[in-house]
């Protein structure tokens, strides 16, 4: 398995991966009508894929922002301005590739890029995705708060996490 920057040519594979993950796990909770746009958000600082044997098995992106309430919680908890946050987003791992370190490897590359850019890594995740929550907590992320969202009648509780402190 290797992690590399995502290319335009990877997007069809990433969309198929997102469809499989949504069908299996319900993520993303609010299914965008255009998964290509969901995965290639215009505010992304970078995005990566994990691949094995020429197949995309995982995806992660680093964004400038997420929902305003989550950004506020993270900025107040650190404290630092919101423009110094790097939001880890769109973390997907195919069901067949789980429990092999793929999610952790993708998470680490996003953390490192945030630090390289002088940003503190943060993320928000629905409380219904307990395997993801467990990954973040086992990786040293700290819960800073919670946000309640209503999207087209769908109630979502988003947990806000701060990435681990940089090594000294």
Coordinates of C-alpha atoms in Angstrom, one line a residue:
X1 CA 0.0 0.0 0.0
X2 CA 1.2 3.5 -0.8
X3 CA -0.2 6.9 -0.2
X4 CA 0.2 9.6 -2.9
X5 CA -1.3 12.9 -4.0
X6 CA -4.7 12.4 -5.7
X7 CA -4.8 13.2 -9.4
X8 CA -7.7 14.1 -11.6
X9 CA -7.5 10.6 -13.1
X10 CA -8.2 9.2 -9.6
X11 CA -11.6 10.8 -9.2
X12 CA -13.7 8.2 -10.9
X13 CA -12.2 5.5 -8.6
X14 CA -12.7 7.8 -5.6
X15 CA -16.3 8.3 -6.5
X16 CA -16.8 4.5 -6.7
X17 CA -15.1 4.1 -3.3
X18 CA -17.4 6.8 -1.8
X19 CA -20.4 5.0 -3.2
X20 CA -19.3 1.7 -1.6
X21 CA -18.5 3.3 1.7
X22 CA -21.9 5.1 1.7
X23 CA -23.7 1.9 0.9
X24 CA -21.9 0.0 3.7
X25 CA -21.5 2.6 6.4
X26 CA -23.8 5.5 5.6
X27 CA -20.8 7.9 5.1
X28 CA -21.2 10.6 4.0
X29 CA -24.3 10.8 6.1
X30 CA -25.7 13.4 3.8
X31 CA -25.1 12.0 0.3
X32 CA -24.2 14.7 -2.1
X33 CA -25.9 14.5 -5.4
X34 CA -22.4 14.9 -7.0
X35 CA -19.8 12.8 -5.2
X36 CA -17.1 14.1 -7.6
X37 CA -17.7 17.6 -6.2
X38 CA -18.0 16.3 -2.7
X39 CA -14.5 14.8 -3.0
X40 CA -12.9 17.6 -4.9
X41 CA -14.1 20.6 -2.9
X42 CA -12.8 23.9 -4.2
X43 CA -11.3 24.8 -0.7
X44 CA -9.1 21.7 -0.5
X45 CA -5.5 22.4 0.2
X46 CA -4.5 18.9 -1.0
X47 CA -5.9 15.4 -1.3
X48 CA -4.4 11.9 -1.3
X49 CA -5.3 8.4 -2.2
X50 CA -4.1 5.1 -0.8
X51 CA -3.6 2.5 -3.4
X52 CA -2.7 -1.2 -3.4
X53 CA -2.1 -3.3 -6.6
X54 CA -3.1 -0.3 -8.7
X55 CA -6.5 0.1 -7.0
X56 CA -7.6 3.1 -5.0
X57 CA -8.5 1.8 -1.5
X58 CA -8.6 5.0 0.5
X59 CA -8.9 8.8 0.3
X60 CA -8.4 11.8 2.5
X61 CA -8.3 15.6 1.9
X62 CA -7.1 18.7 3.8
X63 CA -9.5 21.6 3.6
X64 CA -9.4 25.2 4.7
X65 CA -12.7 25.0 6.6
X66 CA -15.7 22.9 7.6
X67 CA -19.0 24.0 9.2
X68 CA -18.6 27.4 11.0
X69 CA -19.7 26.1 14.4
X70 CA -17.0 23.4 14.3
X71 CA -14.4 25.9 13.2
X72 CA -15.3 28.1 16.1
X73 CA -15.1 25.3 18.7
X74 CA -11.6 24.3 17.4
X75 CA -10.3 27.8 17.2
X76 CA -11.4 28.6 20.7
X77 CA -10.1 25.3 22.1
X78 CA -6.6 25.7 20.7
X79 CA -6.7 28.9 20.8
X80 CA -5.7 30.0 17.3
X81 CA -7.4 31.9 14.4
X82 CA -9.6 29.8 12.1
X83 CA -7.2 30.6 9.2
X84 CA -4.5 28.6 10.9
X85 CA -6.6 25.4 11.0
X86 CA -6.4 22.6 8.5
X87 CA -9.5 20.4 8.3
X88 CA -8.9 16.7 7.7
X89 CA -11.9 15.7 5.5
X90 CA -13.3 13.0 3.2
X91 CA -11.4 10.1 4.9
X92 CA -12.7 7.0 3.2
X93 CA -11.3 3.4 3.4
X94 CA -12.7 0.6 1.3
X95 CA -14.3 -2.2 3.4
X96 CA -11.8 -4.7 2.0
X97 CA -8.8 -2.6 3.1
X98 CA -9.8 -1.9 6.7
X99 CA -7.8 -3.0 9.7
X100 CA -4.6 -2.7 7.6
X101 CA -3.4 0.7 8.7
X102 CA -4.8 2.5 5.6
X103 CA -6.9 5.0 7.6
X104 CA -4.0 5.7 9.9
X105 CA -1.6 6.3 7.0
X106 CA -4.0 8.7 5.3
X107 CA -4.7 10.5 8.5
X108 CA -0.9 10.9 9.1
X109 CA -0.2 12.4 5.7
X110 CA -3.0 15.0 6.2
X111 CA -1.6 15.8 9.6
X112 CA 1.9 16.3 8.2
X113 CA 0.6 18.5 5.4
X114 CA -1.3 20.7 7.8
X115 CA 1.8 21.2 9.9
X116 CA 3.9 21.9 6.8
X117 CA 1.4 24.6 6.0
X118 CA 1.6 26.1 9.5
X119 CA -2.0 24.9 10.3
X120 CA -3.3 22.9 13.2
X121 CA -5.1 19.7 12.1
X122 CA -8.8 19.5 13.1
X123 CA -11.8 17.5 12.0
X124 CA -15.4 17.0 12.6
X125 CA -17.1 13.6 12.4
X126 CA -20.6 12.3 13.0
X127 CA -21.0 10.5 16.3
X128 CA -22.6 7.6 14.4
X129 CA -19.3 6.6 12.9
X130 CA -17.7 4.9 15.9
X131 CA -14.9 3.1 14.0
X132 CA -13.7 6.5 12.7
X133 CA -14.1 8.1 16.2
X134 CA -12.0 5.2 17.6
X135 CA -9.3 5.7 15.0
X136 CA -9.0 9.4 15.8
X137 CA -8.9 8.9 19.6
X138 CA -6.3 6.0 19.3
X139 CA -4.2 8.3 17.1
X140 CA -4.1 11.0 19.8
X141 CA -6.9 13.3 18.6
X142 CA -8.7 15.2 21.4
X143 CA -12.4 15.9 21.4
X144 CA -13.0 19.6 21.7
X145 CA -16.8 19.7 21.5
X146 CA -20.0 18.8 19.7
X147 CA -22.2 20.5 17.1
X148 CA -25.8 19.7 16.3
X149 CA -26.7 19.9 12.6
X150 CA -30.0 19.6 10.6
X151 CA -29.6 18.8 7.0
X152 CA -32.8 18.3 4.9
X153 CA -34.5 16.9 8.0
X154 CA -31.5 14.7 9.0
X155 CA -30.3 15.4 12.5
X156 CA -26.5 14.9 12.8
X157 CA -24.3 15.2 15.9
X158 CA -20.8 16.3 14.8
X159 CA -17.9 15.7 17.2
X160 CA -15.1 18.2 16.8
X161 CA -11.5 16.9 17.2
X162 CA -8.1 18.6 17.6
X163 CA -5.2 16.8 16.0
X164 CA -2.3 15.7 18.2
X165 CA 0.3 18.2 19.2
X166 CA 3.4 18.3 17.0
X167 CA 6.4 16.3 18.3
X168 CA 8.8 18.4 20.3

